[in-house]
PDB file of C-alpha atoms in Angstrom:
ATOM      1  CA  VAL A 214     -21.183 191.785 108.866  1.00 93.00           C
ATOM      2  CA  MET A 215     -23.562 190.085 111.292  1.00 93.00           C
ATOM      3  CA  VAL A 216     -24.817 192.046 114.304  1.00 95.00           C
ATOM      4  CA  ASN A 217     -26.389 189.509 116.629  1.00 94.00           C
ATOM      5  CA  GLY A 218     -28.535 190.399 119.639  1.00 92.00           C
ATOM      6  CA  LEU A 219     -28.133 188.195 122.707  1.00 89.00           C
ATOM      7  CA  GLY A 220     -31.823 188.240 123.528  1.00 87.00           C
ATOM      8  CA  ALA A 221     -32.765 191.400 125.394  1.00 86.00           C
ATOM      9  CA  THR A 222     -31.208 194.155 123.274  1.00 89.00           C
ATOM     10  CA  PRO A 223     -33.831 196.108 121.284  1.00 91.00           C
ATOM     11  CA  LEU A 224     -33.655 195.945 117.500  1.00 91.00           C
ATOM     12  CA  LEU A 225     -33.249 199.721 117.359  1.00 93.00           C
ATOM     13  CA  GLU A 226     -30.029 199.481 119.384  1.00 93.00           C
ATOM     14  CA  LEU A 227     -28.763 196.638 117.190  1.00 94.00           C
ATOM     15  CA  HIS A 228     -29.168 198.884 114.156  1.00 93.00           C
ATOM     16  CA  VAL A 229     -27.319 201.692 115.949  1.00 94.00           C
ATOM     17  CA  ALA A 230     -24.448 199.254 116.547  1.00 95.00           C
ATOM     18  CA  ALA A 231     -24.609 198.079 112.927  1.00 94.00           C
ATOM     19  CA  ARG A 232     -24.339 201.659 111.684  1.00 93.00           C
ATOM     20  CA  ALA A 233     -21.331 202.292 113.942  1.00 95.00           C
ATOM     21  CA  ALA A 234     -19.681 199.061 112.759  1.00 94.00           C
ATOM     22  CA  ARG A 235     -20.240 199.977 109.117  1.00 92.00           C
ATOM     23  CA  HIS A 236     -18.693 203.424 109.590  1.00 92.00           C
ATOM     24  CA  TRP A 237     -15.720 201.974 111.478  1.00 93.00           C
ATOM     25  CA  LEU A 238     -15.032 199.419 108.771  1.00 92.00           C
ATOM     26  CA  GLN A 239     -15.284 202.025 106.031  1.00 89.00           C
ATOM     27  CA  ASP A 240     -12.936 204.331 107.928  1.00 90.00           C
ATOM     28  CA  HIS A 241     -10.398 201.485 107.975  1.00 89.00           C
ATOM     29  CA  GLY A 242     -10.579 200.844 104.249  1.00 88.00           C
ATOM     30  CA  LEU A 243     -12.979 197.895 104.345  1.00 89.00           C
ATOM     31  CA  ASN A 244     -16.281 197.562 102.533  1.00 88.00           C
ATOM     32  CA  PRO A 245     -19.145 195.868 104.420  1.00 90.00           C
ATOM     33  CA  VAL A 246     -21.062 194.540 101.434  1.00 89.00           C
ATOM     34  CA  ARG A 247     -23.810 192.841 103.464  1.00 90.00           C
ATOM     35  CA  MET A 248     -25.177 193.787 106.897  1.00 91.00           C
ATOM     36  CA  TYR A 249     -27.272 191.225 108.779  1.00 91.00           C
ATOM     37  CA  VAL A 250     -28.982 192.542 111.916  1.00 92.00           C
ATOM     38  CA  GLY A 251     -31.180 190.529 114.274  1.00 91.00           C
ATOM     39  CA  VAL A 252     -31.210 187.771 116.895  1.00 91.00           C
ATOM     40  CA  PHE A 253     -29.459 184.788 115.309  1.00 89.00           C
ATOM     41  CA  MET A 254     -28.039 183.114 118.427  1.00 89.00           C
ATOM     42  CA  SER A 255     -29.282 184.339 121.785  1.00 86.00           C
ATOM     43  CA  ALA A 256     -28.049 183.666 125.313  1.00 83.00           C
ATOM     44  CA  LEU A 257     -31.480 183.281 126.893  1.00 75.00           C
ATOM     45  CA  ASN A 258     -32.480 186.851 127.688  1.00 78.00           C
ATOM     46  CA  MET A 259     -29.035 188.443 127.982  1.00 81.00           C
ATOM     47  CA  THR A 260     -28.391 192.101 127.272  1.00 82.00           C
ATOM     48  CA  GLY A 261     -25.692 192.762 124.709  1.00 87.00           C
ATOM     49  CA  LEU A 262     -24.676 191.881 121.193  1.00 92.00           C
ATOM     50  CA  SER A 263     -21.938 190.280 119.154  1.00 93.00           C
ATOM     51  CA  ILE A 264     -20.465 191.417 115.847  1.00 95.00           C
ATOM     52  CA  THR A 265     -19.117 188.841 113.413  1.00 94.00           C
ATOM     53  CA  LEU A 266     -17.115 189.602 110.275  1.00 94.00           C
ATOM     54  CA  CYS A 267     -16.663 187.240 107.344  1.00 92.00           C
ATOM     55  CA  LYS A 268     -14.342 187.867 104.420  1.00 90.00           C
ATOM     56  CA  VAL A 269     -16.263 187.188 101.184  1.00 88.00           C
ATOM     57  CA  ASP A 270     -15.560 186.767  97.501  1.00 85.00           C
ATOM     58  CA  GLN A 271     -18.042 186.828  94.654  1.00 83.00           C
ATOM     59  CA  LEU A 272     -18.922 183.139  95.013  1.00 86.00           C
ATOM     60  CA  ARG A 273     -19.752 183.511  98.699  1.00 87.00           C
ATOM     61  CA  LEU A 274     -21.806 186.611  97.987  1.00 85.00           C
ATOM     62  CA  GLU A 275     -23.841 184.695  95.430  1.00 85.00           C
ATOM     63  CA  ARG A 276     -24.510 181.959  97.961  1.00 87.00           C
ATOM     64  CA  LEU A 277     -25.480 184.446 100.656  1.00 86.00           C
ATOM     65  CA  ASP A 278     -27.829 186.201  98.232  1.00 85.00           C
ATOM     66  CA  ALA A 279     -29.473 182.994  97.001  1.00 85.00           C
ATOM     67  CA  LEU A 280     -33.230 182.787  97.523  1.00 84.00           C
ATOM     68  CA  VAL A 281     -34.255 180.686 100.526  1.00 83.00           C
ATOM     69  CA  GLY A 282     -37.565 179.731 102.096  1.00 82.00           C
ATOM     70  CA  ALA A 283     -36.372 179.982 105.698  1.00 81.00           C
ATOM     71  CA  PRO A 284     -38.708 182.471 107.416  1.00 79.00           C
ATOM     72  CA  ALA A 285     -36.017 183.650 109.842  1.00 75.00           C
ATOM     73  CA  TRP A 286     -33.494 184.583 107.124  1.00 79.00           C
ATOM     74  CA  PRO A 287     -33.375 188.367 107.416  1.00 77.00           C
ATOM     75  CA  PRO A 288     -33.505 191.105 104.814  1.00 74.00           C
ATOM     76  CA  VAL A 289     -30.032 192.460 104.271  1.00 77.00           C
ATOM     77  CA  ALA A 290     -28.549 195.879 103.581  1.00 67.00           C
ATOM     78  CA  ARG A 291     -26.348 195.722 100.474  1.00 68.00           C
ATOM     79  CA  THR A 292     -23.592 197.917  99.113  1.00 65.00           C
ATOM     80  CA  LEU A 293     -21.394 197.675  96.059  1.00 61.00           C
ATOM     81  CA  ALA A 294     -18.746 194.995  96.446  1.00 57.00           C
ATOM     82  CA  VAL A 295     -15.295 196.566  96.207  1.00 56.00           C
ATOM     83  CA  ILE A 296     -12.080 194.589  96.638  1.00 52.00           C
ATOM     84  CA  ALA A 297     -10.310 195.737  99.801  1.00 52.00           C
ATOM     85  CA  PRO A 298      -6.685 196.856  99.268  1.00 54.00           C
ATOM     86  CA  MET A 299      -3.940 194.676 100.712  1.00 49.00           C
ATOM     87  CA  PRO A 300      -2.189 196.204 103.754  1.00 48.00           C
ATOM     88  CA  PRO A 301       1.428 197.291 103.241  1.00 50.00           C
ATOM     89  CA  ALA A 302       4.016 194.601 103.854  1.00 46.00           C
ATOM     90  CA  GLY A 303       5.210 194.553 107.419  1.00 44.00           C
ATOM     91  CA  THR A 304       2.081 196.129 108.881  1.00 42.00           C
ATOM     92  CA  PHE A 305       1.565 194.914 112.436  1.00 41.00           C
ATOM     93  CA  HIS A 306      -1.910 193.985 113.613  1.00 46.00           C
ATOM     94  CA  ALA A 307      -2.475 193.495 117.330  1.00 49.00           C
ATOM     95  CA  ASP A 308      -5.109 190.838 116.554  1.00 53.00           C
ATOM     96  CA  VAL A 309      -2.715 188.545 114.661  1.00 52.00           C
ATOM     97  CA  ASP A 310      -2.694 185.194 116.456  1.00 58.00           C
ATOM     98  CA  ALA A 311       1.032 184.815 117.086  1.00 60.00           C
ATOM     99  CA  VAL A 312       0.575 181.332 118.554  1.00 62.00           C
ATOM    100  CA  GLU A 313      -1.117 180.001 115.415  1.00 63.00           C
ATOM    101  CA  VAL A 314       1.419 181.713 113.156  1.00 60.00           C
ATOM    102  CA  GLU A 315       4.315 180.182 115.083  1.00 58.00           C
ATOM    103  CA  ARG A 316       2.650 176.768 115.222  1.00 59.00           C
ATOM    104  CA  LYS A 317       2.238 176.725 111.437  1.00 62.00           C
ATOM    105  CA  ARG A 318       5.781 177.984 110.859  1.00 58.00           C
ATOM    106  CA  ARG A 319       7.239 175.289 113.049  1.00 55.00           C
ATOM    107  CA  SER A 320       5.019 172.588 111.598  1.00 60.00           C
ATOM    108  CA  ALA A 321       6.361 173.484 108.154  1.00 55.00           C
ATOM    109  CA  GLY A 322       9.958 172.966 109.275  1.00 53.00           C
ATOM    110  CA  SER A 323      10.959 169.370 109.993  1.00 47.00           C
ATOM    111  CA  ASP A 324      13.719 170.456 112.391  1.00 50.00           C
ATOM    112  CA  LEU A 325      11.575 172.913 114.335  1.00 49.00           C
ATOM    113  CA  GLY A 326       9.606 171.862 117.373  1.00 53.00           C
ATOM    114  CA  PRO A 327       7.818 173.726 120.149  1.00 57.00           C
ATOM    115  CA  PHE A 328       9.613 176.520 121.980  1.00 61.00           C
ATOM    116  CA  SER A 329      12.018 175.872 124.816  1.00 72.00           C
ATOM    117  CA  PRO A 330      12.273 179.151 126.721  1.00 78.00           C
ATOM    118  CA  GLN A 331      15.870 180.363 127.000  1.00 81.00           C
ATOM    119  CA  SER A 332      15.495 182.800 129.884  1.00 86.00           C
ATOM    120  CA  ALA A 333      14.667 182.210 133.536  1.00 87.00           C
ATOM    121  CA  ALA A 334      11.672 184.523 133.126  1.00 87.00           C
ATOM    122  CA  GLY A 335      10.458 182.484 130.140  1.00 86.00           C
ATOM    123  CA  VAL A 336      10.752 179.250 132.113  1.00 89.00           C
ATOM    124  CA  ALA A 337       8.838 180.842 134.989  1.00 89.00           C
ATOM    125  CA  ALA A 338       6.117 182.138 132.642  1.00 89.00           C
ATOM    126  CA  CYS A 339       5.729 178.687 131.073  1.00 90.00           C
ATOM    127  CA  ALA A 340       5.476 177.085 134.504  1.00 91.00           C
ATOM    128  CA  ALA A 341       2.921 179.676 135.672  1.00 91.00           C
ATOM    129  CA  ILE A 342       0.666 179.237 132.620  1.00 93.00           C
ATOM    130  CA  THR A 343       0.874 175.449 132.924  1.00 93.00           C
ATOM    131  CA  ALA A 344       0.057 175.612 136.639  1.00 93.00           C
ATOM    132  CA  VAL A 345      -2.965 177.860 136.023  1.00 93.00           C
ATOM    133  CA  ALA A 346      -4.230 175.446 133.367  1.00 94.00           C
ATOM    134  CA  ALA A 347      -3.812 172.481 135.717  1.00 94.00           C
ATOM    135  CA  ALA A 348      -5.617 174.286 138.530  1.00 93.00           C
ATOM    136  CA  LEU A 349      -8.566 175.135 136.272  1.00 92.00           C
ATOM    137  CA  LEU A 350      -8.828 171.541 135.080  1.00 93.00           C
ATOM    138  CA  ASP A 351      -8.770 170.296 138.670  1.00 94.00           C
ATOM    139  CA  ALA A 352     -11.516 172.783 139.558  1.00 91.00           C
ATOM    140  CA  GLU A 353     -13.873 171.828 136.710  1.00 91.00           C
ATOM    141  CA  ALA A 354     -16.297 169.854 138.906  1.00 91.00           C
ATOM    142  CA  VAL A 355     -16.356 172.546 141.615  1.00 90.00           C
ATOM    143  CA  LEU A 356     -16.981 175.320 139.089  1.00 87.00           C
ATOM    144  CA  THR A 357     -19.723 173.321 137.386  1.00 87.00           C
ATOM    145  CA  ASP A 358     -21.441 172.686 140.713  1.00 87.00           C
ATOM    146  CA  ALA A 359     -21.279 176.368 141.698  1.00 84.00           C
ATOM    147  CA  ASP A 360     -22.522 177.569 138.329  1.00 81.00           C
ATOM    148  CA  THR A 361     -25.340 175.029 138.307  1.00 82.00           C
ATOM    149  CA  LYS A 362     -26.688 176.654 141.464  1.00 78.00           C
ATOM    150  CA  VAL A 363     -26.334 180.278 140.353  1.00 72.00           C
ATOM    151  CA  GLY A 364     -26.074 180.185 136.544  1.00 72.00           C
ATOM    152  CA  ASP A 365     -26.388 177.924 133.524  1.00 72.00           C
ATOM    153  CA  GLY A 366     -23.902 175.254 134.597  1.00 77.00           C
ATOM    154  CA  ASP A 367     -21.281 175.741 131.888  1.00 80.00           C
ATOM    155  CA  CYS A 368     -18.549 177.533 133.852  1.00 84.00           C
ATOM    156  CA  GLY A 369     -16.543 174.387 134.558  1.00 87.00           C
ATOM    157  CA  VAL A 370     -16.459 173.039 131.022  1.00 88.00           C
ATOM    158  CA  THR A 371     -15.794 176.512 129.602  1.00 87.00           C
ATOM    159  CA  HIS A 372     -12.738 176.973 131.810  1.00 91.00           C
ATOM    160  CA  ALA A 373     -11.600 173.414 131.095  1.00 92.00           C
ATOM    161  CA  ARG A 374     -11.616 174.147 127.355  1.00 90.00           C
ATOM    162  CA  GLY A 375      -9.524 177.236 127.943  1.00 91.00           C
ATOM    163  CA  ALA A 376      -7.141 175.322 130.206  1.00 93.00           C
ATOM    164  CA  ASP A 377      -6.634 172.560 127.624  1.00 93.00           C
ATOM    165  CA  ALA A 378      -5.874 175.176 124.959  1.00 91.00           C
ATOM    166  CA  LEU A 379      -3.382 176.967 127.227  1.00 92.00           C
ATOM    167  CA  ARG A 380      -1.523 173.701 127.918  1.00 91.00           C
ATOM    168  CA  GLU A 381      -1.372 172.969 124.206  1.00 90.00           C
ATOM    169  CA  ASP A 382      -0.384 176.487 123.121  1.00 89.00           C
ATOM    170  CA  VAL A 383       2.095 177.496 125.812  1.00 90.00           C
ATOM    171  CA  ALA A 384       5.001 175.861 123.984  1.00 86.00           C
ATOM    172  CA  TYR A 385       4.350 178.152 120.995  1.00 84.00           C
ATOM    173  CA  MET A 386       3.946 181.394 122.942  1.00 88.00           C
ATOM    174  CA  PRO A 387       6.646 184.126 122.878  1.00 87.00           C
ATOM    175  CA  LEU A 388       7.893 183.217 126.342  1.00 87.00           C
ATOM    176  CA  ASP A 389      11.195 185.072 125.924  1.00 86.00           C
ATOM    177  CA  GLY A 390       9.633 188.196 124.391  1.00 86.00           C
ATOM    178  CA  GLY A 391       8.051 191.204 126.028  1.00 88.00           C
ATOM    179  CA  PRO A 392       5.083 191.136 128.394  1.00 91.00           C
ATOM    180  CA  ALA A 393       2.707 192.613 125.790  1.00 91.00           C
ATOM    181  CA  GLY A 394       3.380 189.802 123.311  1.00 90.00           C
ATOM    182  CA  LEU A 395       2.860 187.112 125.919  1.00 92.00           C
ATOM    183  CA  LEU A 396      -0.366 188.686 127.183  1.00 93.00           C
ATOM    184  CA  LEU A 397      -1.676 188.943 123.621  1.00 91.00           C
ATOM    185  CA  ALA A 398      -0.816 185.301 122.987  1.00 90.00           C
ATOM    186  CA  VAL A 399      -2.688 184.177 126.107  1.00 93.00           C
ATOM    187  CA  GLY A 400      -5.666 186.320 125.106  1.00 90.00           C
ATOM    188  CA  MET A 401      -5.702 184.863 121.594  1.00 89.00           C
ATOM    189  CA  THR A 402      -5.702 181.320 122.955  1.00 90.00           C
ATOM    190  CA  ILE A 403      -8.626 182.152 125.212  1.00 89.00           C
ATOM    191  CA  ARG A 404     -10.480 183.897 122.386  1.00 85.00           C
ATOM    192  CA  ARG A 405     -10.095 180.848 120.186  1.00 83.00           C
ATOM    193  CA  SER A 406     -10.998 178.213 122.766  1.00 86.00           C
ATOM    194  CA  MET A 407     -13.403 179.617 125.361  1.00 84.00           C
ATOM    195  CA  GLY A 408     -17.018 180.511 124.799  1.00 72.00           C
ATOM    196  CA  GLY A 409     -19.562 182.148 127.033  1.00 72.00           C
ATOM    197  CA  THR A 410     -19.301 185.382 128.943  1.00 77.00           C
ATOM    198  CA  SER A 411     -16.140 184.298 130.766  1.00 81.00           C
ATOM    199  CA  GLY A 412     -14.227 183.767 127.523  1.00 83.00           C
ATOM    200  CA  ALA A 413     -15.211 187.164 126.169  1.00 84.00           C
ATOM    201  CA  LEU A 414     -14.276 188.918 129.407  1.00 87.00           C
ATOM    202  CA  TYR A 415     -10.922 187.165 129.695  1.00 90.00           C
ATOM    203  CA  ASP A 416     -10.206 188.161 126.095  1.00 89.00           C
ATOM    204  CA  ILE A 417     -11.025 191.790 126.952  1.00 91.00           C
ATOM    205  CA  PHE A 418      -8.821 191.551 130.050  1.00 94.00           C
ATOM    206  CA  PHE A 419      -5.728 190.287 128.237  1.00 93.00           C
ATOM    207  CA  SER A 420      -6.147 192.597 125.233  1.00 92.00           C
ATOM    208  CA  ALA A 421      -6.324 195.634 127.519  1.00 93.00           C
ATOM    209  CA  ALA A 422      -3.459 194.369 129.667  1.00 94.00           C
ATOM    210  CA  ALA A 423      -1.265 193.931 126.597  1.00 93.00           C
ATOM    211  CA  ALA A 424      -2.118 197.379 125.274  1.00 92.00           C
ATOM    212  CA  ALA A 425      -1.175 198.943 128.614  1.00 93.00           C
ATOM    213  CA  VAL A 426       2.378 197.527 128.521  1.00 92.00           C
ATOM    214  CA  LYS A 427       3.107 197.546 124.786  1.00 90.00           C
ATOM    215  CA  ASN A 428       5.913 200.077 125.293  1.00 89.00           C
ATOM    216  CA  ASP A 429       7.447 198.360 128.319  1.00 86.00           C
ATOM    217  CA  GLY A 430      10.189 196.384 126.683  1.00 82.00           C
ATOM    218  CA  ASP A 431      10.635 193.372 124.436  1.00 81.00           C
ATOM    219  CA  ARG A 432      12.248 190.977 126.914  1.00 83.00           C
ATOM    220  CA  LEU A 433      10.317 189.301 129.689  1.00 80.00           C
ATOM    221  CA  GLU A 434      13.257 189.170 132.091  1.00 76.00           C
ATOM    222  CA  ALA A 435      13.635 192.961 131.926  1.00 78.00           C
ATOM    223  CA  SER A 436      10.039 193.667 132.996  1.00 82.00           C
ATOM    224  CA  THR A 437       9.469 194.922 136.528  1.00 85.00           C
ATOM    225  CA  PRO A 438       6.675 193.944 138.934  1.00 85.00           C
ATOM    226  CA  GLY A 439       5.185 197.377 138.349  1.00 88.00           C
ATOM    227  CA  VAL A 440       4.731 196.572 134.658  1.00 90.00           C
ATOM    228  CA  TRP A 441       2.677 193.483 135.474  1.00 90.00           C
ATOM    229  CA  LEU A 442       0.654 195.410 138.045  1.00 90.00           C
ATOM    230  CA  LYS A 443      -0.135 198.029 135.401  1.00 92.00           C
ATOM    231  CA  ALA A 444      -1.295 195.273 133.042  1.00 93.00           C
ATOM    232  CA  PHE A 445      -3.395 193.667 135.804  1.00 93.00           C
ATOM    233  CA  ASP A 446      -5.097 196.960 136.628  1.00 93.00           C
ATOM    234  CA  ALA A 447      -5.746 197.807 132.955  1.00 94.00           C
ATOM    235  CA  GLY A 448      -7.395 194.424 132.411  1.00 93.00           C
ATOM    236  CA  ASN A 449      -9.679 194.920 135.401  1.00 93.00           C
ATOM    237  CA  GLN A 450     -10.668 198.417 134.287  1.00 93.00           C
ATOM    238  CA  ALA A 451     -11.485 197.186 130.773  1.00 92.00           C
ATOM    239  CA  MET A 452     -13.685 194.394 132.103  1.00 91.00           C
ATOM    240  CA  MET A 453     -15.591 196.858 134.266  1.00 91.00           C
ATOM    241  CA  MET A 454     -15.999 199.294 131.374  1.00 90.00           C
ATOM    242  CA  TYR A 455     -17.139 196.778 128.752  1.00 87.00           C
ATOM    243  CA  GLY A 456     -18.838 194.252 131.030  1.00 84.00           C
ATOM    244  CA  GLY A 457     -20.655 196.764 133.218  1.00 85.00           C
ATOM    245  CA  ALA A 458     -19.903 194.907 136.469  1.00 85.00           C
ATOM    246  CA  LYS A 459     -18.213 196.274 139.574  1.00 85.00           C
ATOM    247  CA  ALA A 460     -17.019 194.998 142.927  1.00 83.00           C
ATOM    248  CA  GLY A 461     -19.790 193.230 144.836  1.00 82.00           C
ATOM    249  CA  ASP A 462     -21.743 192.100 141.755  1.00 79.00           C
ATOM    250  CA  ARG A 463     -20.768 188.413 142.230  1.00 76.00           C
ATOM    251  CA  THR A 464     -18.504 188.232 139.189  1.00 82.00           C
ATOM    252  CA  MET A 465     -14.840 187.378 138.653  1.00 86.00           C
ATOM    253  CA  LEU A 466     -14.080 191.001 139.575  1.00 88.00           C
ATOM    254  CA  ASP A 467     -14.867 190.137 143.192  1.00 87.00           C
ATOM    255  CA  ALA A 468     -11.638 188.130 143.150  1.00 88.00           C
ATOM    256  CA  LEU A 469      -9.581 190.145 140.657  1.00 90.00           C
ATOM    257  CA  LEU A 470     -10.037 193.614 142.162  1.00 90.00           C
ATOM    258  CA  PRO A 471      -8.991 192.665 145.723  1.00 89.00           C
ATOM    259  CA  ALA A 472      -6.105 190.617 144.310  1.00 88.00           C
ATOM    260  CA  CYS A 473      -4.865 193.595 142.307  1.00 89.00           C
ATOM    261  CA  GLU A 474      -5.074 195.847 145.349  1.00 89.00           C
ATOM    262  CA  ALA A 475      -3.196 193.288 147.464  1.00 87.00           C
ATOM    263  CA  ALA A 476      -0.433 193.161 144.841  1.00 84.00           C
ATOM    264  CA  ARG A 477      -0.273 196.955 144.809  1.00 86.00           C
ATOM    265  CA  LYS A 478       0.144 197.073 148.592  1.00 86.00           C
ATOM    266  CA  ALA A 479       2.749 194.303 148.538  1.00 81.00           C
ATOM    267  CA  LEU A 480       4.809 196.165 145.959  1.00 80.00           C
ATOM    268  CA  GLY A 481       4.710 199.226 148.177  1.00 76.00           C
ATOM    269  CA  VAL A 482       6.489 197.234 150.888  1.00 51.00           C
ATOM    270  CA  ASP A 483       8.595 194.772 148.924  1.00 52.00           C
ATOM    271  CA  ALA A 484       9.624 195.147 145.290  1.00 47.00           C
ATOM    272  CA  GLY A 485       9.573 191.388 144.710  1.00 56.00           C
ATOM    273  CA  ASP A 486       7.038 190.151 142.197  1.00 58.00           C
ATOM    274  CA  ALA A 487       6.814 186.803 144.013  1.00 61.00           C
ATOM    275  CA  THR A 488       5.660 188.597 147.169  1.00 60.00           C
ATOM    276  CA  ALA A 489       3.040 190.554 145.247  1.00 60.00           C
ATOM    277  CA  ALA A 490       1.805 187.463 143.407  1.00 62.00           C
ATOM    278  CA  ALA A 491       1.540 185.478 146.638  1.00 63.00           C
ATOM    279  CA  ALA A 492      -0.390 188.268 148.332  1.00 61.00           C
ATOM    280  CA  ALA A 493      -2.765 188.603 145.387  1.00 61.00           C
ATOM    281  CA  ALA A 494      -3.365 184.849 145.210  1.00 61.00           C
ATOM    282  CA  ALA A 495      -4.071 184.627 148.939  1.00 64.00           C
ATOM    283  CA  VAL A 496      -6.620 187.425 148.754  1.00 60.00           C
ATOM    284  CA  ALA A 497      -8.293 185.942 145.669  1.00 56.00           C
ATOM    285  CA  ARG A 498      -8.613 182.532 147.343  1.00 59.00           C
ATOM    286  CA  GLY A 499     -10.119 184.104 150.441  1.00 58.00           C
ATOM    287  CA  VAL A 500     -12.823 186.111 148.695  1.00 50.00           C
ATOM    288  CA  THR A 501     -16.290 185.618 150.138  1.00 46.00           C
ATOM    289  CA  VAL A 502     -19.309 186.516 148.061  1.00 43.00           C
ATOM    290  CA  PRO A 503     -21.967 188.627 149.792  1.00 41.00           C
ATOM    291  CA  PRO A 504     -25.549 187.325 149.830  1.00 37.00           C
ATOM    292  CA  ARG A 505     -27.900 188.708 147.236  1.00 37.00           C
ATOM    293  CA  ARG A 506     -31.437 190.018 147.660  1.00 30.00           C
ATOM    294  CA  ALA A 507     -33.966 187.256 148.217  1.00 29.00           C
ATOM    295  CA  THR A 508     -35.304 185.491 145.178  1.00 35.00           C
ATOM    296  CA  HIS A 509     -35.832 181.771 144.871  1.00 37.00           C
ATOM    297  CA  ALA A 510     -32.738 181.192 142.729  1.00 36.00           C
ATOM    298  CA  LEU A 511     -30.562 183.447 144.816  1.00 37.00           C
ATOM    299  CA  ARG A 512     -31.717 182.004 148.119  1.00 39.00           C
ATOM    300  CA  ARG A 513     -30.522 178.641 146.834  1.00 40.00           C
ATOM    301  CA  SER A 514     -27.131 180.126 146.008  1.00 39.00           C
ATOM    302  CA  ARG A 515     -26.550 182.069 149.217  1.00 40.00           C
ATOM    303  CA  SER A 516     -24.091 179.498 150.510  1.00 40.00           C
ATOM    304  CA  SER A 517     -22.272 179.144 147.169  1.00 43.00           C
ATOM    305  CA  ALA A 518     -19.523 181.296 145.742  1.00 48.00           C
ATOM    306  CA  ALA A 519     -20.069 182.792 142.318  1.00 58.00           C
ATOM    307  CA  ALA A 520     -18.454 180.406 139.862  1.00 62.00           C
ATOM    308  CA  ALA A 521     -16.547 183.114 137.956  1.00 60.00           C
ATOM    309  CA  ALA A 522     -15.135 184.534 141.190  1.00 61.00           C
ATOM    310  CA  ALA A 523     -14.111 181.036 142.297  1.00 63.00           C
ATOM    311  CA  ALA A 524     -12.301 180.461 138.992  1.00 62.00           C
TER     312      ALA A 524
END
């Protein structure tokens, strides 16, 4: 287990997180045999941390424990290595990457190719995901320019990586299944392809959205607009809880929160999901970002939208 500080999190808090991670793993039948705690890859001076797990065997443990002269290699907390029991057959894990599983299954069969959605809802979902990917690719230069003025300049390329992965993976997603499965598949693609803060927050959004609608049917065409609104709202709430941002903080929430509210109002008047989606998209496109307090960097950015909100 590696608990990595992003630059501004005190070592004491990293150890608190490491202790919590160790207890959680043990409670789930896993044995964290090595715990590395420190700043291994920072994001300038960002507050927060990341936790990385690596499955090990005896050979890997020996390599990790080998003596090295690198001064930054940390001391490590060790426990007795115990083989973790295999989960019962058929156990479902929400974090299983269904897209990768399906891709491998179809690659193994010579007569199996990518999915062709069989339902009208599946066709519409495929078209929507493809259109989003195309829009993000078209916006790469604009997002890069905006983020160069107010951030570290990587917003455009980060979203382009995610868009490329969505275009490649959409044919292997469960387009005819339930909304939860599709949302999980989108989240897994983003988790695998996008880095930076945006990738992590999108992953949180889609994981929470999927969890909120996991009991709302197993066929996309049977889902109601209210189901998607519930997923949208759950994703926003999760991003606020884990990311710490709120409306007006110049983040993607400045577009997502008004869009969700516009969809909610549209559904109160017209039960059509197309009406709600159009209303949400119009509001999101029209978001203006309020000026920040005067600092040199922020004065430069006063005329520029926050890149995440623009995306």
